[in-house]
XYZ file of C-alpha atoms in Angstrom:
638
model
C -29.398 26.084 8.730
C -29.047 22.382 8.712
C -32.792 21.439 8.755
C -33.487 24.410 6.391
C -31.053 22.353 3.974
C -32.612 19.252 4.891
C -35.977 20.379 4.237
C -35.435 21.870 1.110
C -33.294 19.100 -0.252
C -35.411 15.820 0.884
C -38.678 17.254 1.860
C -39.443 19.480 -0.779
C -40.150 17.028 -3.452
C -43.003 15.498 -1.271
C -44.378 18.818 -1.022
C -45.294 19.198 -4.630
C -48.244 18.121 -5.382
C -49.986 19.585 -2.457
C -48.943 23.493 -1.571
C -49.464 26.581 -3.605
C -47.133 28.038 -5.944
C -46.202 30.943 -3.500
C -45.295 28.547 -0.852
C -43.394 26.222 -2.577
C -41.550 29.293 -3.959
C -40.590 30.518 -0.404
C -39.433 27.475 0.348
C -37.335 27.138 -2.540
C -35.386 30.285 -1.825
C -35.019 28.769 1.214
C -33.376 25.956 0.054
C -31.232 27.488 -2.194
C -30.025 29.872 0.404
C -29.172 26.803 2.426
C -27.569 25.019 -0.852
C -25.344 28.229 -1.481
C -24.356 28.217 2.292
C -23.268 24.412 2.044
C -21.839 24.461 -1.340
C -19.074 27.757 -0.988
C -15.665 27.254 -2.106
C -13.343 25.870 0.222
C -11.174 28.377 1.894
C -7.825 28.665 -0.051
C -4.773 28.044 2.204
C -2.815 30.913 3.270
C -0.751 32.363 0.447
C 2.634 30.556 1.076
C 5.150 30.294 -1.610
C 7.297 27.963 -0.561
C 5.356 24.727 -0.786
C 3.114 23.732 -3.654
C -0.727 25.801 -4.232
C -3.210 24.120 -3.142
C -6.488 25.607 -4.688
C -9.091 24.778 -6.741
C -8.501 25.543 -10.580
C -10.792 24.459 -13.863
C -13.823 21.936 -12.556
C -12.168 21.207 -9.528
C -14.474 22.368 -6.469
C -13.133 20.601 -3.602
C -14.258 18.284 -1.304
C -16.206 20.677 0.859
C -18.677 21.053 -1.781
C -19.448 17.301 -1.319
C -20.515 17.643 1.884
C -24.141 18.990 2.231
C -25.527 16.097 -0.258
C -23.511 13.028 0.541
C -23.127 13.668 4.502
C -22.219 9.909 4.758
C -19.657 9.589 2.094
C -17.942 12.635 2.917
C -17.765 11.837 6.839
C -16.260 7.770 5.975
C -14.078 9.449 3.665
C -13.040 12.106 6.262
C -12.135 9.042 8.238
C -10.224 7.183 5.702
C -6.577 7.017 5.544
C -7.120 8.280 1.646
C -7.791 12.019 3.103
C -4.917 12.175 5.412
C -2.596 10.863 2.533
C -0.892 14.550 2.459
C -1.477 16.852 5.018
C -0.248 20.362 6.223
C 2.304 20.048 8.983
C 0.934 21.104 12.037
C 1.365 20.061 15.234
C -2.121 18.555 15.176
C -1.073 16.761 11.825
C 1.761 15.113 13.153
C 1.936 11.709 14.837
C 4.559 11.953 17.701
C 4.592 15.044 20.039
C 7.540 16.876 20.245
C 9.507 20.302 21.048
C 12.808 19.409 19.876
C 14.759 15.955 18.725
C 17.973 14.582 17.387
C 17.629 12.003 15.040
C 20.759 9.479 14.205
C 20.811 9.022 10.656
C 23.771 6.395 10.047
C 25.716 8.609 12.106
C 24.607 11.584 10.840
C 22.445 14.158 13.395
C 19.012 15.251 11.553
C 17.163 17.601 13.929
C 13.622 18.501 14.107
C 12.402 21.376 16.009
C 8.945 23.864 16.505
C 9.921 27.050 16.475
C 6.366 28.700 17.552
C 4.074 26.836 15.189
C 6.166 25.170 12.620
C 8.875 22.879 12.684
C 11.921 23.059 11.405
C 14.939 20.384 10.087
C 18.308 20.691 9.944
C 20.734 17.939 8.604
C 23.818 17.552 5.802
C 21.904 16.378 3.019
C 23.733 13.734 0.297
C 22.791 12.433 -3.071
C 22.737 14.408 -6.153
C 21.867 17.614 -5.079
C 24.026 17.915 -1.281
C 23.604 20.869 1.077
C 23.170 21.985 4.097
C 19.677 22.303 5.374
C 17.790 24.506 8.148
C 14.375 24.665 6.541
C 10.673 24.189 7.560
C 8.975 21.166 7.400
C 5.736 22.176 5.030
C 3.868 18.688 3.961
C 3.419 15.302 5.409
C 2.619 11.801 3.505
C 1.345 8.395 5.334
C -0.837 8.288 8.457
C -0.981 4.507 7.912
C 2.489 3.000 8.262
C 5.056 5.659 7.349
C 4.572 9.071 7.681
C 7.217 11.353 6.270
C 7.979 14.599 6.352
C 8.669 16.788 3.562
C 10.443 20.609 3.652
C 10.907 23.240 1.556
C 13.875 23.893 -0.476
C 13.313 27.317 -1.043
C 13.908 27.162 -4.964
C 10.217 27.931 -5.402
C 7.941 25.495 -4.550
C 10.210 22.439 -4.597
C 9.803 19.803 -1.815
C 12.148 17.103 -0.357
C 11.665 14.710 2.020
C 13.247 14.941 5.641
C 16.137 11.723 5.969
C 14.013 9.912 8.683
C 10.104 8.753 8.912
C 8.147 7.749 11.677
C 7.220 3.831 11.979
C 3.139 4.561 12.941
C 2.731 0.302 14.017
C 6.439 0.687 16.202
C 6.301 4.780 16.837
C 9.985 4.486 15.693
C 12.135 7.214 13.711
C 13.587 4.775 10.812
C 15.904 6.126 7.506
C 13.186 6.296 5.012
C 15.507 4.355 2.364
C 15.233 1.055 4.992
C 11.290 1.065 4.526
C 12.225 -0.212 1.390
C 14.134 -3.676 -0.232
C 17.527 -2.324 -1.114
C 20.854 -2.434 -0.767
C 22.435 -1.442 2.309
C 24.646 1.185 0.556
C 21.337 3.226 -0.844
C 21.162 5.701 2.684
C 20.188 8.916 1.017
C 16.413 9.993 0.644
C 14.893 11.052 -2.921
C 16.601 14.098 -4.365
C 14.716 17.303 -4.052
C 11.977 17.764 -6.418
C 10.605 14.382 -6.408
C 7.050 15.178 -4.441
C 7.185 17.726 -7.481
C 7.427 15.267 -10.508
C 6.098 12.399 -8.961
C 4.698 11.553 -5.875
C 2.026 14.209 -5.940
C -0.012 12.525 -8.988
C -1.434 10.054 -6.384
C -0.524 11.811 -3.216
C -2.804 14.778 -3.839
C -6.117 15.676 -6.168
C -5.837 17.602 -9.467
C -2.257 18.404 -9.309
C -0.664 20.670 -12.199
C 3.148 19.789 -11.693
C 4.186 22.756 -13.073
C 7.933 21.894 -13.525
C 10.551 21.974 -16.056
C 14.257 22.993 -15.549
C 14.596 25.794 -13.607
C 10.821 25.997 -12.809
C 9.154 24.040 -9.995
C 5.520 25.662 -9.274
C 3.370 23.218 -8.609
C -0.104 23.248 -7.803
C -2.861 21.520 -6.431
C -6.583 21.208 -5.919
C -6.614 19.775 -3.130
C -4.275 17.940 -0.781
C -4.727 13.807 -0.487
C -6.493 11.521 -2.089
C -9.962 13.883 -2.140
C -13.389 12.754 -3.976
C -12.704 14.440 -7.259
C -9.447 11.814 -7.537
C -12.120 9.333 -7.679
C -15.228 10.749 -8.924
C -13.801 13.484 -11.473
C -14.198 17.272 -11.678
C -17.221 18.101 -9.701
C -17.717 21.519 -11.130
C -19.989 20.765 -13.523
C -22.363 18.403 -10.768
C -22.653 20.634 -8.292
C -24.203 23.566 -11.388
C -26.309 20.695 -12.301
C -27.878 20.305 -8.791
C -28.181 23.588 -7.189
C -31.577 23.629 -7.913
C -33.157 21.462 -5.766
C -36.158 19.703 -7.936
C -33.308 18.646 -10.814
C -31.317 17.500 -7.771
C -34.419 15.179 -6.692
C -35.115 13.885 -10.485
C -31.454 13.100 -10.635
C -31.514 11.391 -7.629
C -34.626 9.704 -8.445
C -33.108 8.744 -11.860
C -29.651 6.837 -10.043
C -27.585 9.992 -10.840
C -26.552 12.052 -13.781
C -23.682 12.032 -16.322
C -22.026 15.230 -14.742
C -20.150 13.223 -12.063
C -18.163 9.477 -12.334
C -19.662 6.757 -9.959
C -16.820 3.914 -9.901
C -19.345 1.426 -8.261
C -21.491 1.694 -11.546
C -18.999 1.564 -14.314
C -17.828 -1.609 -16.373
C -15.138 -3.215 -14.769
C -12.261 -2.077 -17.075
C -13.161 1.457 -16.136
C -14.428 1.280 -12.458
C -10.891 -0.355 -11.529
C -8.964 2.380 -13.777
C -10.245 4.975 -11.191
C -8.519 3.209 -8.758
C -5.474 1.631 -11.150
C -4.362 5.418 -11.480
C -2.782 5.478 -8.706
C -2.763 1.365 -7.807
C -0.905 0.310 -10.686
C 2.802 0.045 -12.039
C 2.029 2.376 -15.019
C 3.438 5.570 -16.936
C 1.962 7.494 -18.685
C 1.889 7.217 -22.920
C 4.234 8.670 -24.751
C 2.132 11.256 -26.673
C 1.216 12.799 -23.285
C 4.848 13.433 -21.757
C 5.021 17.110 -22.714
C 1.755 18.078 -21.937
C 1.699 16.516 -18.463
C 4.465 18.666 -17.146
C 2.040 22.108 -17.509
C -1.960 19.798 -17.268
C -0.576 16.854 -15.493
C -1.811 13.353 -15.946
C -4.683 13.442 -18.730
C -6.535 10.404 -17.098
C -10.129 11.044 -15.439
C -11.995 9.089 -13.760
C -15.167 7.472 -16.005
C -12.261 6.803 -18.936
C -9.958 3.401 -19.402
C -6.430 4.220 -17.730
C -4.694 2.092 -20.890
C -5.899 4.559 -23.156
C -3.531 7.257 -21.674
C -1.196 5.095 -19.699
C 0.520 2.107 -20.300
C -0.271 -0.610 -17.501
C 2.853 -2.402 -17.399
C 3.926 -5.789 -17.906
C 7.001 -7.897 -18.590
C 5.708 -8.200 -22.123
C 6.349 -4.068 -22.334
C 9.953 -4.264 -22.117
C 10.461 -2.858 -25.623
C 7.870 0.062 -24.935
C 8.939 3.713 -26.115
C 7.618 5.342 -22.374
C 9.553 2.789 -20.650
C 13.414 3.808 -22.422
C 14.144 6.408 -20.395
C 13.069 4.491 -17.467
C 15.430 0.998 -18.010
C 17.914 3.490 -18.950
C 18.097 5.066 -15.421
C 17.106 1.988 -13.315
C 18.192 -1.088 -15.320
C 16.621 -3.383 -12.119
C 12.840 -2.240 -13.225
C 11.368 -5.213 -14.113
C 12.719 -7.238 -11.620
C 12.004 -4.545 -9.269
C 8.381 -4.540 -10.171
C 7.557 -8.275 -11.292
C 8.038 -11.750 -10.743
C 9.263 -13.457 -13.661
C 6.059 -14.521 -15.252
C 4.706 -11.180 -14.777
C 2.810 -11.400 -11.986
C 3.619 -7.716 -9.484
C 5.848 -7.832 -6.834
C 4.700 -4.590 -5.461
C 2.068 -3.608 -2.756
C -0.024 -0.609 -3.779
C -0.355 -2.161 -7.353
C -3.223 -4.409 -6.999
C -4.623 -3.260 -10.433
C -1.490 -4.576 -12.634
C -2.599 -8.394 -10.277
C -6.295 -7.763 -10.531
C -6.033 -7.190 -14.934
C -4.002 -10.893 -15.040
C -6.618 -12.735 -13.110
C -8.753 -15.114 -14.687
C -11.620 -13.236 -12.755
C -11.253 -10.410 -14.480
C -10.064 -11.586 -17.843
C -13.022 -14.559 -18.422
C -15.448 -12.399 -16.108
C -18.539 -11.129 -17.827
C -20.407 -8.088 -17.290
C -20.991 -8.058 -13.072
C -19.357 -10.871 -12.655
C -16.083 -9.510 -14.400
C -13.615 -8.485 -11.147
C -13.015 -4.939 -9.971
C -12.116 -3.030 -7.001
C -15.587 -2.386 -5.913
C -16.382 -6.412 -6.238
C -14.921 -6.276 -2.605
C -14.365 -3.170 -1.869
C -16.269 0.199 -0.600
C -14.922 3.319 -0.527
C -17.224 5.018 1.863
C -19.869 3.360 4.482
C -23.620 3.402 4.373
C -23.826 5.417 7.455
C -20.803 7.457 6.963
C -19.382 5.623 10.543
C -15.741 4.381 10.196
C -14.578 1.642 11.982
C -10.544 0.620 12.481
C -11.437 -2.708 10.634
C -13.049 -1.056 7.662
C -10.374 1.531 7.876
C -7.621 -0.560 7.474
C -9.229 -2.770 4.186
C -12.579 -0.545 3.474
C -13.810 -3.906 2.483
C -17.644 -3.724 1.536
C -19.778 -4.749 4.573
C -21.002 -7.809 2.940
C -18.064 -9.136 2.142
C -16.019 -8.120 5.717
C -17.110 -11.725 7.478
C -14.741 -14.555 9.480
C -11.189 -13.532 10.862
C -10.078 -10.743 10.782
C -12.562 -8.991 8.815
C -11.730 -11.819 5.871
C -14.034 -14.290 4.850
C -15.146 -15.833 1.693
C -18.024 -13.875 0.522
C -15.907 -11.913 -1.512
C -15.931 -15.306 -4.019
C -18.672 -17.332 -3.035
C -21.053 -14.090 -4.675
C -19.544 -15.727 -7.855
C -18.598 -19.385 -7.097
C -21.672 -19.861 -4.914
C -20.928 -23.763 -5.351
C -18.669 -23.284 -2.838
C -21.118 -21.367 0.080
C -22.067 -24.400 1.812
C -19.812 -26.027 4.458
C -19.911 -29.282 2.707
C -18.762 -28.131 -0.755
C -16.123 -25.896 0.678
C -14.649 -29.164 2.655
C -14.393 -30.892 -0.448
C -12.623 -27.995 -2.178
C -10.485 -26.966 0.426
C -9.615 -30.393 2.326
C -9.947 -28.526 5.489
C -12.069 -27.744 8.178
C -14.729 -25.404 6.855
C -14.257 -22.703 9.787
C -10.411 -23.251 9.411
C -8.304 -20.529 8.642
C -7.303 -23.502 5.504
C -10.702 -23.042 4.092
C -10.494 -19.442 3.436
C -10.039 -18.206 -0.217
C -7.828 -15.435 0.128
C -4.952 -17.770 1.771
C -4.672 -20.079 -1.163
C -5.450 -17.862 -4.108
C -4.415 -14.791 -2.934
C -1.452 -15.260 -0.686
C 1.130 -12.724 0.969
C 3.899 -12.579 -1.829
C 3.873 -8.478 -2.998
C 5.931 -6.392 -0.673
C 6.198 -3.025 0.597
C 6.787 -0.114 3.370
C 8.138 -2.828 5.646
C 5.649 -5.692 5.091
C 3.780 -8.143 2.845
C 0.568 -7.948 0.985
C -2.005 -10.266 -0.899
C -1.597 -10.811 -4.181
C -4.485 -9.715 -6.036
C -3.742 -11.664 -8.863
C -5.691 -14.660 -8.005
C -4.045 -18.097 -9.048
C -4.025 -21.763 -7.429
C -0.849 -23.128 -5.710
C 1.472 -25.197 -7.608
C 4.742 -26.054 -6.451
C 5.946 -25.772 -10.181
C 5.274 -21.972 -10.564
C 7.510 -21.459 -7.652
C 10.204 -23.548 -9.352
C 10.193 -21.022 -12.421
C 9.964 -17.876 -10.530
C 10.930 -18.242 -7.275
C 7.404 -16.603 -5.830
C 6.643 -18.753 -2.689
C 3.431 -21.152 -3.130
C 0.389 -20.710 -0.893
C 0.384 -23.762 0.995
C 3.856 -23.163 1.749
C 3.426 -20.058 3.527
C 0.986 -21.473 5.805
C 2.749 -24.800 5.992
C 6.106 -23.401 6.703
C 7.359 -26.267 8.480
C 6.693 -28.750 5.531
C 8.979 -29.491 2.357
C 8.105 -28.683 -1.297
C 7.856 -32.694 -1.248
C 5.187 -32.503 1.269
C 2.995 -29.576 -0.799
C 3.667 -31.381 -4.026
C 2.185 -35.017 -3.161
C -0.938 -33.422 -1.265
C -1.307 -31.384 -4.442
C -1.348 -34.404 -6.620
C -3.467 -35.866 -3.830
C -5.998 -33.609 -3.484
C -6.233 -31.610 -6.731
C -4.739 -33.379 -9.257
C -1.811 -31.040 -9.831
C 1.243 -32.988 -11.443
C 3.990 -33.603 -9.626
C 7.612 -31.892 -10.294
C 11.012 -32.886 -10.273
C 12.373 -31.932 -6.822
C 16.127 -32.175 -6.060
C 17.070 -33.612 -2.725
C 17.037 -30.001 -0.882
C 13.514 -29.699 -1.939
C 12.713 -32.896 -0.577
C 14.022 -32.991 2.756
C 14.225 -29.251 4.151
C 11.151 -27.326 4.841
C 10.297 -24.616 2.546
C 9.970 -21.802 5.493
C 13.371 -22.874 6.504
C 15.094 -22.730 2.287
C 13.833 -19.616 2.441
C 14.807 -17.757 5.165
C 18.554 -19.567 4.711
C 19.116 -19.354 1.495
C 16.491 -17.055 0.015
C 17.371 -13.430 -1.707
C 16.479 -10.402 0.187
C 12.971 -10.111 -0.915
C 12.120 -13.884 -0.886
C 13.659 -13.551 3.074
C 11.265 -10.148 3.405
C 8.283 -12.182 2.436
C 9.466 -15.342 4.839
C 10.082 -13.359 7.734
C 6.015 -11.626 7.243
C 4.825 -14.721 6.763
C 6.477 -16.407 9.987
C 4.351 -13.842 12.021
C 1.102 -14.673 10.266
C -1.466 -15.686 12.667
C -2.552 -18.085 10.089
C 0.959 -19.477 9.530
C 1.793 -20.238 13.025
C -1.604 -22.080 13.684
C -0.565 -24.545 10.851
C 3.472 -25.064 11.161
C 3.328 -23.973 14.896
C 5.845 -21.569 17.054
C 7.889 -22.850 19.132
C 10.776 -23.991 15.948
C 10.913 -20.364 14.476
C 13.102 -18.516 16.766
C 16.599 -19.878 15.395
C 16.136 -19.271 11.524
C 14.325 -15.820 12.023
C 17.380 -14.986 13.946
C 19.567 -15.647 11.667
C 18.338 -12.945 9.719
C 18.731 -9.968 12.259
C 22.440 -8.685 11.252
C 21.066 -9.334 7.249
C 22.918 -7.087 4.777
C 18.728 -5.488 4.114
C 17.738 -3.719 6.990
C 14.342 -4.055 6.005
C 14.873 -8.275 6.757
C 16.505 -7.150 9.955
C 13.652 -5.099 10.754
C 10.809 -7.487 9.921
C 12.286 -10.466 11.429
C 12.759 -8.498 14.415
C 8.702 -7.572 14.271
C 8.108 -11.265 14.170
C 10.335 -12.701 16.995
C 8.827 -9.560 19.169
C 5.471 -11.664 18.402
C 6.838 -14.888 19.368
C 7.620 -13.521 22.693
C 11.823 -13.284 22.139
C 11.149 -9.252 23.140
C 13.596 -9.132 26.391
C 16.486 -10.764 24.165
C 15.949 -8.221 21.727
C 15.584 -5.147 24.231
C 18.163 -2.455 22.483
C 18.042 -3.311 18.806
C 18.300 -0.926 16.560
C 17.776 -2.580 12.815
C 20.444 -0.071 11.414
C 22.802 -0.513 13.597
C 26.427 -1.995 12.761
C 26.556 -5.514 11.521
C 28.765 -6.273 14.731
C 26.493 -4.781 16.806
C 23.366 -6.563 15.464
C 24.917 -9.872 14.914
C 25.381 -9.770 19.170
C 21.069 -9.999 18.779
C 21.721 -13.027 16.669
C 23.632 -14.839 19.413
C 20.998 -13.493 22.435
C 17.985 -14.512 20.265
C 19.358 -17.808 19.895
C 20.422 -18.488 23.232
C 16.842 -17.245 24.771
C 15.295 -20.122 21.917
C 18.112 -22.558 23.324
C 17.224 -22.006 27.175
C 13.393 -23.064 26.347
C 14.553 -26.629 25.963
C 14.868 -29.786 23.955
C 12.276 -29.890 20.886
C 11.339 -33.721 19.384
C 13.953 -34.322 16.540
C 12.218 -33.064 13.213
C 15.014 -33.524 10.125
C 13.176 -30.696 7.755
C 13.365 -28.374 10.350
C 17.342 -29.297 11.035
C 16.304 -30.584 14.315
C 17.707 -33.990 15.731
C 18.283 -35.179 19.525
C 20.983 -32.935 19.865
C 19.101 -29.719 19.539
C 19.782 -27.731 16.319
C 21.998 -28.986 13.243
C 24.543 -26.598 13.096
C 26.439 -27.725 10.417
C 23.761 -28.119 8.533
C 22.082 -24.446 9.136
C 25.710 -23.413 8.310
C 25.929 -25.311 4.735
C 22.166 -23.869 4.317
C 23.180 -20.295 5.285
C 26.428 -20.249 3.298
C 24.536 -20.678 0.344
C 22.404 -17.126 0.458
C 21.476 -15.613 -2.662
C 22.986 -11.943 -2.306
C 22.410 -10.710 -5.486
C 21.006 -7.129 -5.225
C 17.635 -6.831 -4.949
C 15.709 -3.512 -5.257
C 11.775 -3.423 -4.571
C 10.942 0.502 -3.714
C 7.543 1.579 -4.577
């Protein structure tokens, strides 16, 4: 059946101009027996009515219908961690292998068990809507960090998510509210209902929420982040190309106008297809109603800001965002950095819109997703590297699968090895000569870690004075002071110099931070200590005290990162036993072994910014430093 396809689908157009009508009629009935065989509808799930519909409705076809014309984009998305955003829960499905567990929850038992082929939960549930719950586990989110699990509430289709998640990088069971930056007192999971009215607009294609009070039915097309999330309907392309000669025109022609190809739209609307979901946005006022019924009226082809509102800081007085401030007061500061500039991982679109590369770019030089990145591969092969970044082959070059391409294909002055020293002031095969540390550094945060910035700006010690965001060279350089960064600034670049207090002057940034940071400035520090890129440049072996300091922090996110990085400096048998939620006594007795393993490796040469003299380390200066911690609550949940 496959080379019947094949030969009606490729071959046949070659064939024209030389068989007889009669033939070339045979094989067309051949071919579109073969496209009607490739192209059926995908098989609806089994009629359950306890977790939300998934089946095709309007123009929505499903991803199976994809398959016999774009083999290769179908199998790299197949392998990409957009399809397995929601899945089924099966036993296949499910990361860790199990019959039966007990999960601590802050003291609290949450069970998981298969009974024959599906699992169950049972726990005391809390928040607003408290109860006792023995119910099946229907739906699972994440197969790239996090994956949680999500059961059924029995008031009609409503989901809620299970108390604990599975850590994918640690295999760990973790409280899903300590994958996120907030206070230690926030323990209880989203209330019921929220997959419902929220999380299934980018968790799942062509969803119909379905819900208003008393009414939760939700439906969808198809579960994850399918083609038609990117590409639009594909109803009406698959009726334009069942016959196979107006398939091979269309082809011939670069495509049609029945179907959305990000990769050839303007930038404004090529990133929208992607800012749907990647974006701090909600949706415009005009459209609230409708959306609970038709869901979000965006498709792809269109300009999100024409039915959403991308957020900024200048939006504060928006009408769609009242309701919002009026629940969470924290938004902005949740979302942004003071001069606007997102906070958040998974929002690349809101940093992508402020960048100079996008707002002074011109036609293909104006930035978008696809500038560096490919959603499916040429052969339809999928590789971990291009699984974990789906950068765009040409621009996946140097360490790590980063390179410069990405902006040398627009600031090809800087290409050659000479040029890029005299830019850079490093090494041209350094990890200091690569764009993405200086322009696009780790400073957005989320699910446990840190992320580039993709709103691309220059270091400057000032803009870190005004908003507290960590400058680039700093987060390599974590061993230097904002003194140090400043004068090799004015050096190097020109950049003025600021007015520094004596603090600034004499104690390295990497070590301000960590001490005396906030919760997410110590988040971002403790990432950054176990950057590859990081330790090359400030070196190791100074780390272990300060990141140590942070393991009994009020965030259990800090704990748990600083923990990941000490693991990396080789402190694991001192921290054999921790648990990141575990009692402040309890953890601050990994605080005192972590210390005392750094202590027992000897004497380091006195180094004042790094409160290091003869004696070993300056305790009463750490303590003067660490007395000083900002703990004003900080909340930074996706």
């Amino acid at each position: 059946m496959l080379l019947v396809a094949l030969t009606a689908c490729v071959l046949l157009p070659l064939w024209l101009a030389r068989q007889r009508s009669a033939v070339l009629l045979g094989v067309l009935a051949l071919g579109a027996v073969a496209w009607a065989a490739f192209t059926q509808p995908p098989a609806v799930q089994e009629r359950n009515d306890q977790r939300p519909l998934v089946e095709p409705h309007g123009d929505y076809i499903g991803s199976a219908s994809c398959r016999a014309c774009h083999p290769a984009e179908h199998a790299s998305w197949h392998g990409s961690f957009h399809r397995t955003m929601t899945q089924l829960a099966t036993r296949s499905t499910l990361v860790p292998q199990f019959e039966r567990l007990e999960l601590d929850w802050f003291g609290a038992k949450v069970v998981l068990e298969w009974r024959g082929e599906r699992l169950w939960t049972q726990f005391r549930r809390g928040g607003g809507k408290p109860a006792d719950v023995d119910r099946p586990i229907e739906q699972l989110t994440g197969s790239h960090h996090v994956q949680v699990l999500w059961y059924s509430t029995g008031v009609e289709r409503e989901l809620a998510p299970v108390p604990m998640g599975f850590h994918l990088e640690q295999r760990i069971w973790i409280p899903l509210t300590t994958v996120f930056v907030l206070p230690p007192e926030f323990r209880d999971p989203p209330d019921p209902g929220t997959w419902n009215k929220s999380c299934d607009m980018c968790h799942a294609t062509g969803t119909l929420p379905r819900v208003d009070i008393g009414r939760t039915d939700t439906q969808v097309a198809e579960l994850g982040i399918a083609c038609e999330a990117c590409h639009g309907p594909g109803g009406p392309h698959a009726a334009a190309n069942r016959d196979p000669l107006a398939r091979y025109q269309h082809r011939k022609a670069g495509g049609d106008d029945t179907i959305v190809n990000p990769a050839k739209l303007s930038a404004p609307r090529s990133g929208s297809a992607c800012g749907q979901c990647h974006s701090v946005s909600i949706l415009r006022q005009q459209h609230f109603d409708a959306w609970r019924e038709q869901g979000s009226p965006f498709v792809p082809g269109g300009e999100l800001q024409a039915t959403h509102l991308v957020i900024g800081p200048e939006d504060r007085d928006a009408v769609e965002l009242r309701r919002e401030l009026q629940k969470n007061p924290h938004f902005f500061r949740s979302s942004f950095w003071s001069d606007g500039q997102v906070r958040l991982s998974g929002r690349e679109w809101n940093g992508v819109r402020r960048s100079p590369c996008y707002q002074r770019g011109l036609g293909e030089r104006q930035l978008d997703c696809t500038s560096c990145h490919a959603m499916h591969t040429a052969d339809g092969a999928v590789t971990p590297e291009w699984r974990r970044g789906q950068m765009r082959p040409d621009m996946a070059s140097g360490d790590a699968g980063f390179g410069n391409a990405a902006c040398t294909q627009c600031h090809e002055q800087l290409a050659a090895p000479d040029a890029l020293r005299a830019h850079t002031h490093h090494a041209p095969d350094s990890v200091g000569s690569r764009c993405y540390d200086c322009h696009m550094p780790h400073t957005s945060v989320g699910l446990m870690k840190t992320s580039r910035s993709h709103t691309i700006d220059s270091p400057d010690v000032k803009t870190e004075l005004a908003t507290g965001r960590p400058n680039a060279c700093n987060l390599c350089h974590l061993d230097r002071t904002l003194q140090w960064t400043a004068e090799r600034l004015a050096a190097d670049w020109g950049v003025a110099m600021p007015e520094l207090d004596e603090e600034q002057r004499s104690v390295a940034a990497g070590v301000r931070w960590l001490l005396t940071g906030d919760a997410g400035l110590r988040l971002i520090a403790a990432a950054n200590f176990g950057q590859p890129a990081a330790q090359q440049a400030a070196g190791r072996d100074w780390m272990a005290p300060f990141l140590s300091r942070l393991l009994d922090d009020p965030y259990y996110v800090v704990r748990f990162r600083a923990a990941s990085t000490l693991r990396g400096l080789g402190y694991g048998d001192s921290l054999a036993g921790f648990v990141h939620t575990a009692d402040a006594a309890v953890a601050k007795r990994f605080v005192d072994t972590s210390l005392a393993a750094w202590q027992a490796r000897g004497p380091l040469p006195p180094r004042p910014e790094l409160l290091l003299d003869a004696e070993g380390l300056q305790q009463p200066r750490f303590a003067a430093l660490y007395a000083r911690r900002d703990n004003r609550a900080i909340y930074l949940a996706e």
